[in-house]
Short mmCIF file of C-alpha atoms and ligand atoms in Angstrom, two decimals:
data_model
loop_
_atom_site.label_atom_id
_atom_site.label_comp_id
_atom_site.label_asym_id
_atom_site.label_seq_id
_atom_site.Cartn_x
_atom_site.Cartn_y
_atom_site.Cartn_z
CA MET Y 1 0.00 0.00 0.00
CA LEU Y 2 1.24 3.48 -0.82
CA LEU Y 3 0.66 4.68 2.75
CA ASP Y 4 2.97 1.97 4.15
CA LYS Y 5 5.73 3.13 1.82
CA LEU Y 6 5.19 6.76 2.80
CA GLU Y 7 5.49 5.74 6.46
CA TRP Y 8 8.68 3.82 5.64
CA ARG Y 9 10.36 6.67 3.81
CA TYR Y 10 12.14 9.50 5.57
CA ALA Y 11 14.66 12.12 4.55
CA ALA Y 12 17.74 9.99 5.07
CA LYS Y 13 20.55 11.81 6.85
CA LYS Y 14 23.20 9.13 6.41
CA MET Y 15 23.49 6.87 3.40
CA ASP Y 16 25.66 3.80 2.94
CA PRO Y 17 28.29 4.64 0.28
CA ALA Y 18 28.81 0.94 -0.45
CA LYS Y 19 25.27 0.45 -1.72
CA GLN Y 20 24.17 1.20 -5.27
CA VAL Y 21 20.62 1.81 -6.51
CA PRO Y 22 20.06 -0.88 -9.18
CA ALA Y 23 19.55 0.28 -12.78
CA ASP Y 24 15.98 -1.05 -13.03
CA LYS Y 25 14.86 0.80 -9.91
CA LEU Y 26 16.54 4.02 -11.09
CA GLU Y 27 14.83 3.68 -14.48
CA ARG Y 28 11.41 3.34 -12.86
CA ILE Y 29 12.01 6.38 -10.64
CA LEU Y 30 13.06 8.41 -13.70
CA GLU Y 31 10.04 7.17 -15.66
CA ALA Y 32 7.78 8.31 -12.79
CA ILE Y 33 9.40 11.76 -13.09
CA ARG Y 34 8.80 11.74 -16.85
CA LEU Y 35 5.13 10.89 -16.30
CA THR Y 36 4.63 13.69 -13.77
CA PRO Y 37 1.89 16.12 -14.80
CA THR Y 38 2.90 19.76 -15.22
CA SER Y 39 1.12 23.04 -15.93
CA SER Y 40 -0.05 23.03 -19.57
CA GLY Y 41 1.96 19.82 -19.99
CA LEU Y 42 5.08 21.85 -20.76
CA GLN Y 43 7.41 19.71 -18.62
CA GLN Y 44 9.40 22.86 -17.99
CA PHE Y 45 12.45 21.28 -16.34
CA GLU Y 46 15.20 18.75 -16.89
CA VAL Y 47 16.70 16.31 -14.43
CA LEU Y 48 20.44 15.73 -14.31
CA VAL Y 49 21.41 12.29 -13.02
CA ILE Y 50 24.89 12.58 -11.58
CA THR Y 51 27.04 9.64 -10.55
CA ASN Y 52 30.44 11.32 -11.14
CA LYS Y 53 32.11 11.37 -7.71
CA GLU Y 54 34.32 14.42 -8.37
CA ILE Y 55 31.38 16.54 -9.42
CA ARG Y 56 29.33 15.33 -6.46
CA GLU Y 57 32.19 16.26 -4.09
CA LYS Y 58 32.10 19.79 -5.54
CA ILE Y 59 28.34 19.91 -5.08
CA LYS Y 60 28.57 18.64 -1.51
CA ALA Y 61 30.83 21.59 -0.68
CA ILE Y 62 28.11 24.06 -1.73
CA ALA Y 63 25.29 21.95 -0.21
CA TRP Y 64 25.97 22.47 3.49
CA ASN Y 65 28.42 19.56 3.29
CA GLN Y 66 25.51 17.14 3.33
CA ALA Y 67 27.12 13.72 3.06
CA GLN Y 68 24.20 12.09 1.23
CA VAL Y 69 25.24 14.01 -1.91
CA VAL Y 70 28.25 11.69 -2.24
CA ASP Y 71 27.16 8.72 -0.11
CA GLY Y 72 24.11 8.08 -2.26
CA SER Y 73 24.79 6.35 -5.59
CA HIS Y 74 22.98 8.94 -7.72
CA LEU Y 75 22.29 12.64 -7.35
CA LEU Y 76 19.23 14.04 -9.13
CA VAL Y 77 19.30 17.76 -9.91
CA PHE Y 78 15.92 19.21 -10.87
CA ALA Y 79 16.74 22.17 -13.13
CA ALA Y 80 13.89 24.36 -14.33
CA TRP Y 81 13.68 26.46 -17.50
CA ASP Y 82 15.12 29.93 -16.88
CA THR Y 83 12.14 31.44 -18.73
CA TYR Y 84 9.44 30.62 -21.28
CA THR Y 85 10.15 31.24 -24.95
CA ALA Y 86 7.92 30.83 -27.99
CA GLU Y 87 10.22 28.04 -29.13
CA ARG Y 88 9.83 26.08 -25.89
CA ILE Y 89 6.05 26.49 -25.92
CA ASN Y 90 5.70 25.62 -29.62
CA GLU Y 91 7.88 22.53 -29.28
CA MET Y 92 5.37 20.97 -26.87
CA PHE Y 93 2.26 21.96 -28.85
CA ASP Y 94 3.83 20.71 -32.12
CA ARG Y 95 4.89 17.43 -30.52
CA VAL Y 96 1.38 16.82 -29.17
CA ASN Y 97 -0.11 17.54 -32.60
CA GLU Y 98 2.36 15.21 -34.25
CA GLU Y 99 1.97 12.34 -31.79
CA ARG Y 100 -1.83 12.58 -31.64
CA GLY Y 101 -2.17 13.30 -35.34
CA VAL Y 102 -5.10 15.63 -34.82
CA HIS Y 103 -5.61 19.35 -35.25
CA ASN Y 104 -7.85 21.03 -32.73
CA GLU Y 105 -8.85 24.69 -32.86
CA GLY Y 106 -9.36 24.90 -29.09
CA TRP Y 107 -5.85 23.55 -28.58
CA GLU Y 108 -4.42 26.10 -31.05
CA ASN Y 109 -6.27 28.90 -29.25
CA TYR Y 110 -4.74 27.70 -26.02
CA ARG Y 111 -1.28 27.75 -27.65
CA ARG Y 112 -1.85 31.35 -28.80
CA MET Y 113 -2.95 32.35 -25.33
CA LEU Y 114 0.25 30.99 -23.78
CA LEU Y 115 2.39 32.55 -26.54
CA ASN Y 116 0.72 35.91 -25.87
CA THR Y 117 1.32 35.66 -22.14
CA TYR Y 118 4.38 33.71 -20.98
CA PRO Y 119 7.32 34.91 -23.13
CA GLN Y 120 6.54 38.58 -22.34
CA ARG Y 121 6.63 38.07 -18.58
CA ASP Y 122 9.54 38.75 -16.24
CA PRO Y 123 11.93 35.75 -16.61
CA GLU Y 124 12.07 35.44 -12.81
CA VAL Y 125 8.29 34.94 -12.68
CA ASN Y 126 8.60 32.33 -15.42
CA PHE Y 127 11.45 30.53 -13.67
CA GLN Y 128 9.50 30.46 -10.40
CA HIS Y 129 6.53 28.97 -12.24
CA ALA Y 130 8.75 26.38 -13.94
CA ALA Y 131 10.44 25.56 -10.62
CA ARG Y 132 7.05 24.84 -9.04
CA GLN Y 133 6.51 22.22 -11.73
CA ALA Y 134 9.92 20.72 -10.94
CA TYR Y 135 8.76 20.39 -7.33
CA ILE Y 136 5.76 18.36 -8.46
CA ALA Y 137 8.25 15.99 -10.08
CA LEU Y 138 10.26 15.96 -6.86
CA GLY Y 139 7.11 14.78 -5.07
CA THR Y 140 6.56 12.03 -7.63
CA ALA Y 141 10.22 11.03 -7.36
CA MET Y 142 10.01 10.77 -3.56
CA ALA Y 143 6.93 8.58 -3.77
CA ALA Y 144 8.44 6.47 -6.56
CA ALA Y 145 11.67 6.00 -4.61
CA ALA Y 146 9.66 4.93 -1.55
CA PHE Y 147 7.68 2.50 -3.71
CA GLU Y 148 10.99 0.97 -4.85
CA GLU Y 149 12.29 0.98 -1.25
CA VAL Y 150 15.09 3.27 -2.30
CA ASP Y 151 16.04 6.03 0.13
CA CYS Y 152 16.30 9.66 -0.83
CA THR Y 153 16.77 13.08 0.70
CA PRO Y 154 14.98 16.02 -0.90
CA MET Y 155 17.30 19.01 -0.54
CA GLU Y 156 16.93 22.75 -0.74
CA GLY Y 157 20.06 23.13 1.38
CA PHE Y 158 22.46 24.21 -1.36
CA ASP Y 159 23.59 27.39 -3.11
CA PRO Y 160 21.68 27.40 -6.41
CA ASP Y 161 23.92 29.97 -8.12
CA LYS Y 162 27.03 27.95 -7.31
CA LEU Y 163 25.35 24.72 -8.42
CA ASP Y 164 24.35 26.36 -11.71
CA GLU Y 165 27.99 27.34 -12.16
CA ILE Y 166 29.37 23.86 -11.39
CA LEU Y 167 26.98 22.24 -13.88
CA GLY Y 168 26.97 25.03 -16.49
CA LEU Y 169 23.18 25.19 -16.25
CA ARG Y 170 22.67 28.85 -17.25
CA ALA Y 171 24.23 28.20 -20.67
CA LEU Y 172 21.59 25.48 -21.15
CA GLY Y 173 18.78 27.89 -20.26
CA LEU Y 174 18.27 26.13 -16.93
CA ARG Y 175 18.47 27.01 -13.24
CA SER Y 176 18.66 24.52 -10.40
CA ALA Y 177 15.51 24.28 -8.28
CA VAL Y 178 15.97 21.34 -5.91
CA ILE Y 179 18.22 18.29 -5.61
CA MET Y 180 17.77 14.71 -4.41
CA PRO Y 181 20.38 12.07 -3.61
CA LEU Y 182 19.19 8.48 -4.09
CA GLY Y 183 20.77 5.63 -2.18
CA TYR Y 184 20.34 3.39 0.81
CA ARG Y 185 20.09 4.43 4.45
CA ASP Y 186 22.96 3.66 6.78
CA ALA Y 187 20.64 2.61 9.60
CA ALA Y 188 23.47 2.26 12.13
CA GLY Y 189 24.80 5.76 11.43
CA ASP Y 190 21.59 7.75 10.97
CA TRP Y 191 20.22 9.55 14.05
CA LEU Y 192 16.86 10.03 12.35
CA VAL Y 193 16.04 6.53 11.20
CA ASN Y 194 14.33 5.29 14.38
CA LEU Y 195 12.64 8.52 15.42
CA LYS Y 196 8.88 8.77 15.19
CA LYS Y 197 7.52 10.36 12.04
CA VAL Y 198 5.92 13.62 13.16
CA ARG Y 199 3.16 15.29 11.20
CA ARG Y 200 0.36 17.71 11.99
CA SER Y 201 -2.91 16.06 12.92
CA ARG Y 202 -5.61 15.63 10.33
CA ASP Y 203 -7.74 18.11 12.33
CA THR Y 204 -5.25 20.91 11.84
CA MET Y 205 -4.55 20.13 8.20
CA PHE Y 206 -7.86 19.57 6.49
CA ARG Y 207 -10.90 21.79 6.40
CA PHE Y 208 -13.91 20.00 5.06
CA ILE Y 209 -16.46 22.27 3.49
CA ASP Y 210 -19.71 20.39 2.91
C1 FMN G 1 11.78 20.68 -0.67
C2 FMN G 1 12.47 20.03 0.48
C3 FMN G 1 13.74 20.44 0.85
C4 FMN G 1 14.42 19.80 1.89
N1 FMN G 1 15.73 20.11 2.16
C5 FMN G 1 16.44 19.33 3.01
C6 FMN G 1 17.85 19.44 3.13
O1 FMN G 1 18.50 20.26 2.47
N2 FMN G 1 18.49 18.60 3.97
C7 FMN G 1 17.83 17.65 4.70
O2 FMN G 1 18.48 16.90 5.44
N3 FMN G 1 16.48 17.51 4.61
C8 FMN G 1 15.79 18.31 3.77
N4 FMN G 1 14.42 18.12 3.63
C9 FMN G 1 13.77 17.07 4.42
C10 FMN G 1 12.66 17.58 5.36
O3 FMN G 1 13.22 18.21 6.48
C11 FMN G 1 11.81 16.38 5.73
O4 FMN G 1 11.24 15.83 4.57
C12 FMN G 1 10.70 16.72 6.71
O5 FMN G 1 11.24 17.15 7.93
C13 FMN G 1 9.77 15.55 6.95
O6 FMN G 1 10.47 14.44 7.44
P1 FMN G 1 10.59 13.05 6.67
O7 FMN G 1 10.78 13.37 5.21
O8 FMN G 1 11.81 12.41 7.26
O9 FMN G 1 9.34 12.28 6.90
C14 FMN G 1 13.75 18.79 2.62
C15 FMN G 1 12.46 18.41 2.25
C16 FMN G 1 11.83 19.00 1.20
C17 FMN G 1 10.47 18.50 0.80
#
């Protein structure tokens, strides 16, 4: 059951560097990211999958020295579009038309509406919107990792400008939003692993309006 896996998962603080996430599990986690829904279906981010130890050491140094960055076997970097351009918007609409093989006037009106709105906006507003979509994928990735019984640590604790520099993201029209090491918990070395999962009560979280 999904809820059992969500109880099992936690933001691992110490990962075992000797353990490797198997290729089939990684592929399924990445496929879950690819299937994540996004606003207008634009999929306005890319995910870098980094195994290179040297690069991960450099990233660790600008990520509060969080050991999971190198002790996990893979580091996912969710990098969002730096802005919306007509080209980026058209690419998605054209691909949908091609793959579905249909032409729909409502769909084309929707394309025109986005083209008349997004590219003209402040790039920072566009990046923030794109980054929110990357976070949806982060959520899917956390759930998918839990489903595969792979540990992960979602991380905002890093310097995004420095990470962009290390990975050359700006030249690709991308900016880092959030990162996530994947690996296996080092149960003996992790202070958090046996602590109770603490969440707000249902009463304080949900307002039912009948
Ligand atoms: C977007 C995001 C950023 C986070 N950044 C960090 C981080 O940089 N380092 C860390 O150890 N945990 C980080 N966390 C983990 C949270 O503190 C953790 O998920 C939360 O306290 C709930 O605990 P649990 O995930 O262990 O159930 C982050 C979580 C999210 C969702």
